[in-house]
Coordinates of C-alpha atoms in Angstrom, one line a residue:
M1 CA 0.1 0.1 0.3
A2 CA 2.2 2.6 1.1
R3 CA 4.7 1.5 -2.3
S4 CA 1.7 3.7 -4.3
L5 CA 1.9 6.8 -2.0
S6 CA 4.0 9.9 -2.9
P7 CA 7.3 10.4 -1.0
R8 CA 5.4 13.2 1.7
V9 CA 2.5 10.7 2.4
E10 CA 4.4 7.2 2.7
A11 CA 7.0 9.5 5.6
V12 CA 3.5 10.8 7.4
F13 CA 2.2 7.4 6.9
W14 CA 5.2 5.1 8.3
F15 CA 5.6 7.9 11.3
L16 CA 2.3 7.9 12.1
L17 CA 2.3 4.0 11.9
T18 CA 5.2 3.3 14.2
A19 CA 3.9 6.2 16.7
T20 CA 0.8 5.2 17.1
G21 CA 1.1 1.2 17.9
Y22 CA 4.9 2.0 19.5
F23 CA 3.0 4.5 21.5
L24 CA 0.2 2.2 23.0
L25 CA 2.0 -1.0 22.7
A26 CA 4.7 1.0 25.2
S27 CA 1.9 2.4 27.6
L28 CA 0.2 -1.2 28.1
S29 CA 2.9 -3.1 28.4
L30 CA 4.1 -0.7 31.4
Y31 CA 0.7 -0.8 32.9
A32 CA 0.1 -4.9 32.8
T33 CA 2.7 -6.6 34.0
K34 CA 5.5 -4.2 36.4
G35 CA 8.7 -6.0 37.3
A36 CA 12.3 -4.8 39.1
D37 CA 13.0 -0.7 37.3
N38 CA 9.7 -0.5 36.4
I39 CA 10.8 -2.5 33.4
A40 CA 7.4 -5.2 31.7
A41 CA 8.0 -8.4 31.7
V42 CA 7.5 -8.4 27.7
W43 CA 8.6 -5.5 25.7
P44 CA 6.2 -6.1 22.4
P45 CA 7.0 -2.6 21.5
S46 CA 10.4 -4.0 20.1
G47 CA 9.1 -6.4 18.5
Y48 CA 6.4 -4.4 16.8
F49 CA 9.2 -2.0 15.8
L50 CA 11.8 -4.3 14.8
A51 CA 8.7 -5.5 12.5
L52 CA 7.9 -2.7 10.7
L53 CA 11.8 -1.9 9.6
L54 CA 11.2 -5.3 7.9
L55 CA 8.6 -4.6 6.4
M56 CA 9.0 -1.2 5.1
P57 CA 11.0 0.5 2.4
A58 CA 14.7 1.7 3.2
R59 CA 13.7 5.2 2.4
A60 CA 10.8 5.3 5.4
R61 CA 13.2 4.0 7.9
I62 CA 14.1 7.3 8.8
Y63 CA 10.9 8.9 9.5
A64 CA 9.9 5.2 11.4
F65 CA 12.8 5.7 14.0
A66 CA 11.6 9.3 14.8
G67 CA 8.1 8.5 15.3
M68 CA 9.2 4.9 17.6
A69 CA 11.7 8.3 19.6
A70 CA 8.3 10.3 20.0
A71 CA 6.1 7.5 21.2
S72 CA 8.9 5.9 23.0
L73 CA 10.3 8.9 25.3
G74 CA 5.9 10.1 25.6
A75 CA 5.2 6.5 26.7
N76 CA 8.2 6.2 29.5
M77 CA 7.5 9.7 31.0
L78 CA 3.7 9.2 30.9
G79 CA 4.3 5.9 33.2
G80 CA 6.5 8.2 35.9
T81 CA 10.2 7.8 33.9
P82 CA 11.8 10.8 34.5
L83 CA 12.8 12.4 30.7
W84 CA 16.6 11.7 31.3
T85 CA 15.9 7.9 31.7
S86 CA 13.0 8.2 29.7
I87 CA 16.0 9.1 26.4
A88 CA 18.3 6.1 27.9
F89 CA 15.8 3.9 27.1
T90 CA 14.8 5.4 23.8
V91 CA 18.3 5.3 22.6
S92 CA 18.6 1.6 23.7
N93 CA 15.4 0.8 22.0
A94 CA 16.6 2.6 19.0
G95 CA 19.8 0.9 18.7
E96 CA 18.7 -2.6 19.3
A97 CA 16.0 -2.2 16.6
A98 CA 19.1 -0.9 14.2
L99 CA 21.9 -3.3 15.4
G100 CA 18.9 -6.4 14.7
L101 CA 17.7 -5.3 11.7
W102 CA 21.6 -5.6 10.5
L103 CA 22.1 -8.5 11.4
L104 CA 19.6 -10.0 9.6
R105 CA 20.4 -7.9 6.6
R106 CA 23.7 -9.4 6.6
R107 CA 22.7 -13.1 7.4
E108 CA 19.6 -13.2 4.8
T109 CA 20.5 -12.6 1.4
G110 CA 17.3 -12.4 0.6
E111 CA 13.4 -12.0 2.5
L112 CA 13.3 -12.8 5.8
S113 CA 11.2 -16.1 5.8
F114 CA 9.9 -18.2 9.3
M115 CA 8.8 -20.9 7.3
V116 CA 12.7 -22.0 7.0
P117 CA 14.5 -23.3 9.9
R118 CA 17.8 -21.8 9.0
S119 CA 16.2 -18.4 8.6
V120 CA 14.5 -18.7 12.2
A121 CA 17.6 -19.8 13.6
N122 CA 19.3 -15.7 12.2
F123 CA 16.4 -14.1 13.6
C124 CA 17.2 -15.8 16.7
F125 CA 20.3 -14.7 16.4
A126 CA 20.0 -11.4 15.9
A127 CA 17.0 -10.9 18.2
F128 CA 19.7 -12.2 20.9
I129 CA 22.5 -9.9 20.2
A130 CA 20.3 -6.8 19.9
S131 CA 18.7 -7.6 23.5
V132 CA 22.2 -7.9 25.0
A133 CA 23.4 -4.8 23.2
S134 CA 20.4 -2.8 23.9
A135 CA 20.7 -3.5 27.4
S136 CA 24.3 -3.0 28.4
L137 CA 23.6 0.6 26.6
A138 CA 20.7 1.3 28.8
L139 CA 22.7 0.0 31.7
A140 CA 25.8 2.4 30.6
L141 CA 23.2 5.3 30.6
T142 CA 21.2 4.7 33.4
G143 CA 23.7 2.7 35.9
N144 CA 21.1 0.3 37.3
G145 CA 22.9 -2.9 38.7
V146 CA 22.8 -6.5 36.7
D147 CA 19.2 -7.0 37.9
F148 CA 18.2 -4.6 35.4
F149 CA 20.2 -5.8 32.6
L150 CA 18.7 -9.1 33.0
S151 CA 15.6 -7.8 32.9
W152 CA 16.1 -6.0 30.3
M153 CA 17.7 -8.1 28.0
T154 CA 14.6 -10.9 29.1
T155 CA 11.9 -8.5 27.8
V156 CA 12.9 -6.7 24.6
L157 CA 14.6 -10.2 23.6
L158 CA 11.0 -11.6 24.7
G159 CA 9.2 -8.3 22.5
M160 CA 11.1 -9.2 19.2
L161 CA 10.8 -12.9 19.2
I162 CA 6.9 -13.0 20.3
V163 CA 6.0 -10.1 18.7
T164 CA 7.6 -9.4 15.2
P165 CA 7.2 -13.2 13.8
P166 CA 3.2 -12.9 13.2
I167 CA 3.5 -9.3 12.4
V168 CA 5.7 -10.1 9.7
M169 CA 3.8 -12.9 8.6
L170 CA 0.5 -11.6 8.7
A171 CA 1.4 -8.4 6.7
R172 CA 3.1 -10.8 4.2
M173 CA -0.2 -12.8 3.8
V174 CA -2.2 -9.7 3.6
G175 CA -0.1 -8.2 0.8
T176 CA -0.1 -11.3 -1.7
N177 CA -3.7 -12.1 -1.4
V178 CA -3.2 -15.2 0.2
F179 CA -6.4 -15.2 2.4
N180 CA -8.1 -14.6 -1.3
N181 CA -6.9 -18.2 -1.7
V182 CA -7.2 -20.0 1.7
P183 CA -10.9 -22.1 1.9
G184 CA -13.8 -21.5 4.4
G185 CA -13.1 -24.2 6.1
M186 CA -9.4 -23.9 6.5
K187 CA -10.5 -19.8 8.0
S188 CA -12.9 -21.5 10.4
E189 CA -10.6 -23.6 11.3
A190 CA -7.9 -21.3 12.0
A191 CA -9.9 -19.0 14.1
A192 CA -11.3 -22.0 16.6
I193 CA -7.6 -22.9 17.1
L194 CA -6.5 -19.5 18.6
T195 CA -9.6 -18.7 19.9
L196 CA -9.2 -22.2 21.8
T197 CA -5.2 -21.6 22.9
G198 CA -6.9 -18.2 24.1
L199 CA -9.4 -20.1 26.2
V200 CA -7.4 -22.3 27.4
T201 CA -4.9 -19.9 28.7
I202 CA -7.2 -17.7 30.5
L203 CA -8.6 -20.7 31.9
C204 CA -5.2 -21.3 33.0
F205 CA -3.8 -18.0 34.0
S206 CA -7.0 -17.0 35.9
Q207 CA -6.7 -19.1 38.7
A208 CA -3.4 -20.5 40.7
Q209 CA -5.5 -23.6 42.5
F210 CA -4.5 -26.3 39.1
P211 CA -1.3 -25.7 38.1
V212 CA -1.7 -26.3 34.4
T213 CA 0.4 -24.0 32.8
F214 CA 1.1 -27.2 30.4
L215 CA -2.3 -26.7 28.2
P216 CA -1.2 -23.6 26.5
C217 CA 1.8 -25.2 25.3
I218 CA -0.4 -28.3 23.7
A219 CA -3.0 -25.1 22.6
V220 CA -0.1 -23.8 20.9
V221 CA 1.8 -27.1 19.6
A222 CA -1.7 -28.0 17.5
A223 CA -1.6 -24.6 16.3
A224 CA 2.1 -24.7 15.4
Y225 CA 0.9 -28.1 13.6
R226 CA -2.5 -26.8 12.1
L227 CA -1.5 -23.8 10.6
G228 CA 2.4 -23.6 10.4
P229 CA 4.7 -20.9 11.5
F230 CA 1.7 -18.2 11.5
G231 CA -0.3 -20.1 13.6
A232 CA 2.8 -20.6 16.2
G233 CA 3.9 -16.9 16.1
A234 CA 0.3 -15.9 16.7
G235 CA -0.2 -18.9 19.4
I236 CA 2.7 -17.5 21.3
L237 CA 1.4 -13.9 21.1
I238 CA -2.0 -14.6 22.8
V239 CA -0.4 -16.6 25.1
T240 CA 1.6 -13.8 26.0
I241 CA -1.2 -11.4 26.2
I242 CA -3.3 -13.2 28.6
A243 CA -0.4 -14.4 30.6
S244 CA 1.4 -11.5 31.1
L245 CA -2.3 -9.0 31.8
L246 CA -3.5 -11.8 34.3
T247 CA -0.1 -12.5 35.6
G248 CA -0.1 -8.5 36.7
Q249 CA -2.9 -7.9 38.0
G250 CA -2.1 -10.7 40.5
Y251 CA -3.8 -13.8 38.7
G252 CA -2.9 -17.5 37.8
P253 CA 0.0 -20.1 39.3
I254 CA 2.5 -18.1 38.3
A255 CA 1.6 -14.7 40.3
A256 CA 1.0 -17.2 43.2
I257 CA 4.9 -17.9 43.9
E258 CA 6.3 -16.3 46.8
G259 CA 9.3 -14.8 46.6
E260 CA 10.5 -10.9 44.9
Q261 CA 7.8 -9.8 41.9
K262 CA 11.4 -10.0 40.0
I263 CA 11.3 -13.7 40.9
R264 CA 7.7 -14.3 39.2
V265 CA 8.6 -12.0 36.4
F266 CA 11.9 -14.5 35.7
F267 CA 9.5 -17.4 35.9
L268 CA 6.8 -15.7 33.3
Q269 CA 10.1 -15.1 30.5
F270 CA 10.9 -18.7 30.7
Y271 CA 7.7 -19.9 30.3
L272 CA 7.4 -18.0 27.1
L273 CA 11.1 -18.5 26.1
S274 CA 11.1 -22.4 26.6
L275 CA 6.8 -22.2 24.5
L276 CA 8.5 -20.3 22.3
F277 CA 11.7 -22.4 21.9
T278 CA 9.9 -25.1 21.7
T279 CA 7.4 -24.1 18.9
L280 CA 8.8 -21.9 16.4
P281 CA 11.4 -24.0 15.3
L282 CA 8.9 -26.9 15.5
A283 CA 6.9 -25.1 13.1
A284 CA 9.3 -24.5 10.9
L285 CA 10.5 -27.8 10.9
L286 CA 6.8 -28.8 9.8
I287 CA 6.4 -26.4 7.1
G288 CA 9.8 -27.6 5.5
R289 CA 8.8 -31.1 5.6
Q290 CA 5.3 -30.3 4.1
R291 CA 7.2 -29.0 1.3
L292 CA 9.8 -31.6 1.2
A293 CA 6.9 -34.5 0.9
K294 CA 5.2 -32.3 -1.7
R295 CA 8.5 -32.5 -3.5
L296 CA 8.5 -36.0 -2.8
E297 CA 5.4 -36.2 -4.1
Q298 CA 5.9 -34.4 -7.6
S299 CA 9.0 -36.4 -8.1
N300 CA 7.4 -39.6 -8.1
R301 CA 4.3 -38.5 -10.0
W302 CA 7.2 -37.2 -12.7
L303 CA 8.9 -40.4 -11.8
L304 CA 5.6 -42.1 -12.7
Q305 CA 5.0 -40.3 -15.6
A306 CA 8.2 -40.7 -17.0
E307 CA 8.8 -44.7 -16.7
A308 CA 5.2 -44.6 -18.4
A309 CA 6.0 -42.7 -21.3
A310 CA 9.5 -44.7 -21.4
L311 CA 7.9 -47.8 -20.6
V312 CA 10.7 -48.5 -18.0
G313 CA 10.3 -49.3 -14.3
H314 CA 11.7 -49.9 -11.2
W315 CA 12.5 -52.6 -9.3
R316 CA 14.1 -53.0 -5.1
V317 CA 14.9 -56.3 -3.7
D318 CA 15.4 -56.9 0.1
L319 CA 18.7 -59.3 0.5
V320 CA 17.5 -59.4 3.9
R321 CA 14.0 -59.7 4.0
W322 CA 13.7 -61.3 0.6
T323 CA 11.1 -59.8 -0.4
I324 CA 11.0 -57.5 -4.1
T325 CA 9.4 -54.2 -4.8
W326 CA 8.2 -52.8 -8.3
S327 CA 6.6 -50.0 -8.8
D328 CA 3.7 -49.5 -11.4
Q329 CA 5.3 -49.7 -14.5
T330 CA 6.9 -52.6 -13.7
Y331 CA 3.5 -54.2 -13.2
R332 CA 2.8 -53.3 -16.4
V333 CA 6.3 -54.7 -18.1
H334 CA 5.4 -57.8 -16.9
G335 CA 1.3 -58.0 -18.5
L336 CA 0.3 -57.8 -14.6
E337 CA -2.2 -55.9 -12.5
P338 CA -0.2 -53.1 -9.8
G339 CA 0.1 -54.0 -6.8
M340 CA -0.4 -57.8 -7.3
P341 CA 1.6 -60.2 -4.6
V342 CA 4.6 -60.7 -5.8
D343 CA 8.2 -62.9 -4.8
V344 CA 11.3 -62.6 -5.8
D345 CA 11.6 -66.6 -7.5
Y346 CA 7.9 -65.1 -9.1
S347 CA 10.0 -62.5 -10.9
V348 CA 12.9 -64.3 -11.6
K349 CA 10.8 -67.4 -12.7
Q350 CA 9.1 -65.2 -15.8
Y351 CA 12.0 -65.4 -17.9
V352 CA 12.4 -68.0 -20.6
A353 CA 14.1 -71.3 -19.5
E354 CA 16.7 -70.4 -22.3
D355 CA 17.5 -66.9 -20.3
R356 CA 16.3 -67.7 -16.3
L357 CA 20.0 -69.5 -15.9
A358 CA 21.8 -66.3 -16.8
V359 CA 19.4 -64.0 -14.9
R360 CA 20.2 -66.2 -12.1
K361 CA 23.9 -66.2 -12.4
I362 CA 23.7 -62.3 -13.4
L363 CA 22.7 -61.1 -10.2
A364 CA 24.6 -63.8 -8.0
D365 CA 27.4 -62.4 -9.2
A366 CA 26.7 -59.0 -8.7
V367 CA 25.5 -59.2 -5.0
R368 CA 29.4 -61.3 -4.6
T369 CA 31.5 -58.6 -6.3
G370 CA 28.8 -55.4 -5.6
E371 CA 29.2 -54.5 -8.8
A372 CA 26.7 -52.9 -11.5
F373 CA 25.3 -55.6 -13.5
E374 CA 23.0 -55.3 -17.1
F375 CA 21.2 -58.0 -18.7
Q376 CA 18.7 -58.9 -21.1
G377 CA 16.1 -61.3 -21.9
R378 CA 12.5 -62.3 -22.8
I379 CA 9.8 -62.6 -20.3
L380 CA 6.7 -65.1 -20.4
R381 CA 3.8 -62.4 -19.0
A382 CA 1.0 -63.3 -17.3
D383 CA -0.9 -62.9 -20.9
G384 CA 0.8 -65.6 -22.7
K385 CA 3.5 -63.0 -24.5
I386 CA 6.9 -63.2 -24.7
R387 CA 8.4 -59.8 -24.4
H388 CA 11.7 -58.3 -24.4
V389 CA 13.4 -56.7 -21.2
K390 CA 16.2 -55.3 -20.3
S391 CA 17.5 -54.4 -16.7
H392 CA 19.8 -52.2 -15.0
G393 CA 21.0 -52.6 -12.0
S394 CA 23.4 -51.7 -8.7
I395 CA 23.8 -53.3 -5.5
E396 CA 22.8 -51.3 -2.0
M397 CA 25.9 -52.1 0.4
A398 CA 25.8 -51.8 4.3
R399 CA 28.8 -52.2 6.5
G400 CA 30.3 -53.7 3.5
K401 CA 27.9 -56.1 3.1
A402 CA 25.0 -56.5 0.1
V403 CA 22.0 -55.4 1.6
G404 CA 19.5 -55.0 -1.6
I405 CA 19.4 -54.2 -5.3
F406 CA 17.7 -51.8 -7.0
G407 CA 17.0 -51.9 -10.8
T408 CA 15.0 -51.0 -13.6
V409 CA 13.4 -52.8 -16.0
Q410 CA 12.7 -51.7 -19.9
D411 CA 10.2 -53.3 -22.3
V412 CA 12.3 -53.2 -25.9
T413 CA 10.3 -55.4 -27.8
A414 CA 9.8 -52.9 -30.3
T415 CA 13.8 -52.1 -30.4
V416 CA 14.3 -55.4 -30.6
E417 CA 12.1 -55.7 -33.7
D418 CA 13.4 -53.1 -35.1
A419 CA 16.6 -54.4 -35.2
R420 CA 15.4 -57.7 -36.6
I421 CA 14.2 -55.9 -39.2
L422 CA 16.9 -53.5 -40.1
E423 CA 19.1 -56.8 -39.9
A424 CA 17.0 -58.5 -42.5
A425 CA 16.8 -55.6 -44.4
R426 CA 21.0 -55.0 -43.9
S427 CA 21.2 -58.4 -45.3
A428 CA 19.0 -58.3 -48.1
A429 CA 20.6 -54.9 -48.9
E430 CA 23.8 -57.0 -48.9
R431 CA 22.7 -59.8 -50.8
V432 CA 21.6 -57.7 -53.0
A433 CA 24.3 -55.8 -53.6
N434 CA 26.7 -59.5 -54.0
T435 CA 24.2 -61.1 -56.1
D436 CA 24.5 -60.8 -60.2
M437 CA 20.1 -60.7 -60.8
L438 CA 20.1 -62.7 -63.7
T439 CA 21.5 -65.3 -62.5
G440 CA 21.4 -65.2 -58.4
L441 CA 24.9 -66.1 -58.6
P442 CA 27.6 -63.7 -56.4
N443 CA 28.5 -61.2 -58.5
R444 CA 31.8 -59.5 -59.5
R445 CA 32.6 -57.9 -56.6
H446 CA 31.4 -60.6 -54.0
T447 CA 33.0 -63.5 -55.7
L448 CA 37.0 -61.3 -56.0
A449 CA 36.4 -60.3 -52.5
F450 CA 35.7 -64.1 -51.7
L451 CA 39.1 -65.2 -54.0
E452 CA 40.9 -62.9 -52.0
K453 CA 40.1 -64.6 -48.5
A454 CA 40.5 -68.0 -50.6
L455 CA 44.3 -66.9 -51.4
A456 CA 44.5 -65.6 -48.0
G457 CA 44.0 -68.8 -46.4
A458 CA 46.2 -71.0 -48.7
R459 CA 48.9 -68.2 -48.5
D460 CA 48.7 -68.5 -44.5
H461 CA 47.9 -72.0 -43.8
G462 CA 49.0 -74.3 -47.2
A463 CA 45.9 -75.1 -48.4
P464 CA 45.1 -76.2 -51.4
L465 CA 43.4 -73.5 -54.1
A466 CA 43.0 -73.8 -58.0
V467 CA 40.4 -71.2 -59.5
A468 CA 39.1 -72.1 -63.0
I469 CA 37.3 -69.4 -65.2
F470 CA 34.7 -70.3 -68.3
D471 CA 32.8 -68.5 -70.9
I472 CA 30.4 -70.0 -73.2
D473 CA 31.3 -70.9 -76.4
H474 CA 30.2 -68.8 -79.2
F475 CA 28.1 -66.4 -77.4
K476 CA 27.6 -63.6 -79.6
R477 CA 25.9 -66.3 -81.8
I478 CA 23.7 -67.8 -79.9
N479 CA 22.4 -63.5 -79.1
D480 CA 22.2 -62.3 -83.2
T481 CA 20.1 -65.6 -84.2
H482 CA 17.9 -66.2 -81.4
G483 CA 17.8 -63.1 -79.5
H484 CA 19.1 -61.2 -76.2
A485 CA 16.1 -62.7 -74.1
M486 CA 17.4 -66.3 -75.3
G487 CA 21.0 -65.2 -74.8
D488 CA 20.0 -64.4 -71.3
T489 CA 18.1 -67.8 -70.5
V490 CA 21.4 -69.4 -71.9
I491 CA 23.2 -68.1 -69.6
R492 CA 21.0 -68.8 -66.7
R493 CA 20.7 -72.0 -67.6
V494 CA 24.3 -72.5 -67.7
A495 CA 24.9 -71.1 -64.1
L496 CA 22.5 -73.8 -63.2
R497 CA 24.3 -76.8 -64.3
A498 CA 27.7 -75.7 -63.3
K499 CA 26.6 -75.0 -60.1
A500 CA 25.2 -78.4 -59.7
A501 CA 28.3 -79.9 -60.9
L502 CA 30.6 -78.1 -58.2
R503 CA 31.1 -79.4 -54.6
D504 CA 29.6 -77.5 -51.4
E505 CA 33.1 -75.8 -50.3
D506 CA 33.3 -74.2 -54.2
M507 CA 32.2 -71.2 -55.5
L508 CA 30.2 -70.2 -59.1
G509 CA 30.8 -66.6 -59.3
R510 CA 29.5 -64.7 -62.8
I511 CA 32.1 -61.7 -62.8
G512 CA 30.7 -60.4 -66.5
G513 CA 28.8 -61.4 -69.7
E514 CA 29.3 -64.8 -70.2
E515 CA 31.9 -65.4 -67.9
F516 CA 32.0 -67.0 -64.6
V517 CA 34.9 -68.4 -61.9
C518 CA 34.6 -71.0 -60.3
I519 CA 37.2 -70.7 -56.6
L520 CA 37.8 -74.6 -56.2
Q521 CA 38.7 -74.7 -52.2
R522 CA 40.8 -77.5 -50.9
S523 CA 41.3 -79.0 -54.0
S524 CA 44.3 -80.4 -55.3
A525 CA 45.6 -80.0 -58.9
Q526 CA 44.0 -83.5 -59.8
A527 CA 40.6 -83.1 -57.8
A528 CA 40.4 -78.7 -59.4
E529 CA 40.9 -81.1 -62.8
I530 CA 38.6 -83.7 -62.1
V531 CA 36.0 -80.8 -61.0
A532 CA 36.1 -78.3 -63.9
E533 CA 35.9 -81.2 -66.2
R534 CA 32.4 -82.3 -64.9
V535 CA 31.5 -78.7 -64.5
R536 CA 32.2 -78.6 -68.3
K537 CA 30.6 -81.7 -69.4
A538 CA 27.3 -80.8 -66.9
V539 CA 26.9 -77.6 -69.7
E540 CA 27.5 -79.4 -72.3
T541 CA 25.3 -82.5 -71.4
G542 CA 22.6 -80.2 -69.7
T543 CA 21.8 -77.5 -72.5
A544 CA 21.9 -80.3 -75.4
S545 CA 18.8 -82.2 -73.3
E546 CA 16.4 -79.0 -73.5
E547 CA 14.6 -78.1 -76.4
E548 CA 13.3 -75.2 -75.9
V549 CA 16.9 -73.8 -75.3
P550 CA 20.3 -73.9 -78.2
D551 CA 23.1 -76.1 -77.3
A552 CA 25.5 -74.6 -75.4
T553 CA 29.2 -75.1 -74.2
I554 CA 31.8 -73.5 -72.5
S555 CA 35.8 -73.5 -73.0
V556 CA 37.5 -74.1 -69.7
G557 CA 40.8 -72.5 -67.8
L558 CA 42.2 -73.6 -64.9
A559 CA 45.0 -72.4 -62.6
I560 CA 46.7 -73.9 -59.6
Y561 CA 47.6 -71.9 -57.0
D562 CA 51.1 -71.5 -56.8
G563 CA 52.2 -69.2 -54.4
E564 CA 50.7 -66.1 -55.8
T565 CA 50.8 -62.6 -54.3
D566 CA 47.4 -61.0 -55.9
I567 CA 44.2 -62.6 -56.9
E568 CA 44.9 -60.5 -60.3
E569 CA 47.8 -63.2 -60.9
L570 CA 45.9 -65.6 -60.3
L571 CA 42.9 -65.3 -62.8
H572 CA 45.4 -64.0 -64.8
R573 CA 47.4 -67.3 -65.1
A574 CA 43.3 -69.3 -65.4
D575 CA 42.7 -66.8 -68.3
K576 CA 45.7 -67.4 -70.5
A577 CA 44.6 -71.6 -69.7
L578 CA 41.2 -70.6 -71.1
Y579 CA 42.4 -68.6 -74.4
V580 CA 44.5 -71.8 -75.1
A581 CA 41.1 -73.8 -74.6
K582 CA 39.2 -71.7 -77.3
R583 CA 42.3 -71.5 -79.4
E584 CA 42.6 -75.1 -79.3
G585 CA 38.9 -75.9 -80.4
R586 CA 36.3 -74.7 -77.5
N587 CA 34.7 -77.0 -75.6
R588 CA 37.6 -78.4 -73.8
L589 CA 39.6 -77.6 -70.8
R590 CA 43.0 -76.6 -70.1
M591 CA 45.2 -76.2 -67.0
A592 CA 47.4 -73.0 -66.8
A593 CA 51.1 -73.8 -67.0

């Protein structure tokens, strides 16, 4: 609200707000419960002024200090305090506020929050240092004794610790319109709890027959539990006001304590401090716990959503109790309804028999070594479907002993199927790339690559190797006489007959036009010659028996591996033998020299 005011109006606003509130609280405190040296048991103006300093803009603080000084002098002098003493008290109270504000600004980089345990601790530290400094300054200015110092310090400390938090929290809730978003039921509950706290406090401090001062503590703890730090601060403030007023008027168990007035004041202060340091940190811890619980709930929700989207579940085996826990997505991966009872043995038995032993061994090795593990296998789901799953896991250790296994499980069936399809496509593409489309035989590239490997084996291991090159005799005449379509048919039939005449370990490839290569592995010269001649005869007799196909014969050149360093040299020898066969009349086999 003040931010929208002009600087002059803003200065007047904070001056009046500080002066009016401080004067009323100071006058009421001086009247209500008086202790030694006319010092109240609790000094609420200190907390009220510190709260305003925390809430107001920095430019308005000088006017607030002026309003505080005027109110303090007026209240003290109206209460019968001499002028010099009133000035000393005012200077001391102003100093405590300035020091407390400075300490909080240094220790809290952001906005002070009473919902964070660390911030609560910083606030208590700043209030304690400020109250000690204020009491020391008042003692130096007035010359009073140790009792005065202790009384001043405790009253100021209580004033700041009890009054500042609820004012700051209430102002911020109003400024952020929190109350507009609070359900009506919660508002009613808050009003009921704080009202009950007041009634219980009145009941306890209006009589001295039954010492039940613990009941307000229970009420404030309940307020802290249900309403958080604001409930704790408001509850403590209610107890402080009622207990101070009634005790100051001679009512209640504390007023009935025998002894000097200062003893009763100190006991009341001790009671309020105990209540404060019990409930305010408790409320901050409860809020922290609630925030952690919400973050954990949100993290779990995100985890479940991520698991469902990625088809990944998690599981944990307790090796001590021999139990297993599955996430919802793990149940879905296994085809089960979430929440169904499962045990360790069942989870392993879901793997198909071929994979089950491997899974057991991997898990046993991981428990023995403590190392992370990974495995992939197939499970037979409850619906009868086989799914491929992949698991990653790690071992939980305690005192050097494995106590648990935590892992994830992912349905990778689609990935496995895609890999199979990709491999099939790759194999098909490779076959196409390596196959002669007319004959179905290995093409030139594949044939030469195969010959390279065969030559390397022969060179490295001394295995026999022979190469036969043959082509179709007078193939151009066949094309010219019967057409290219018939020529292709002749090529296919020659390839078929030649391949049928070879052994399993031999290879036949088409290296171009009507030219073919036979790679005869583990063949001596005599055996290679027999096989090559069998190929020639198979072509000659086979095509002759087919009426719709022109007769075709082949000429064959055979070369036996003789230490050649590359396939070109070996093929060249076979090719020279082929030309010898052609020159000598075709349809015959010739061996390379």
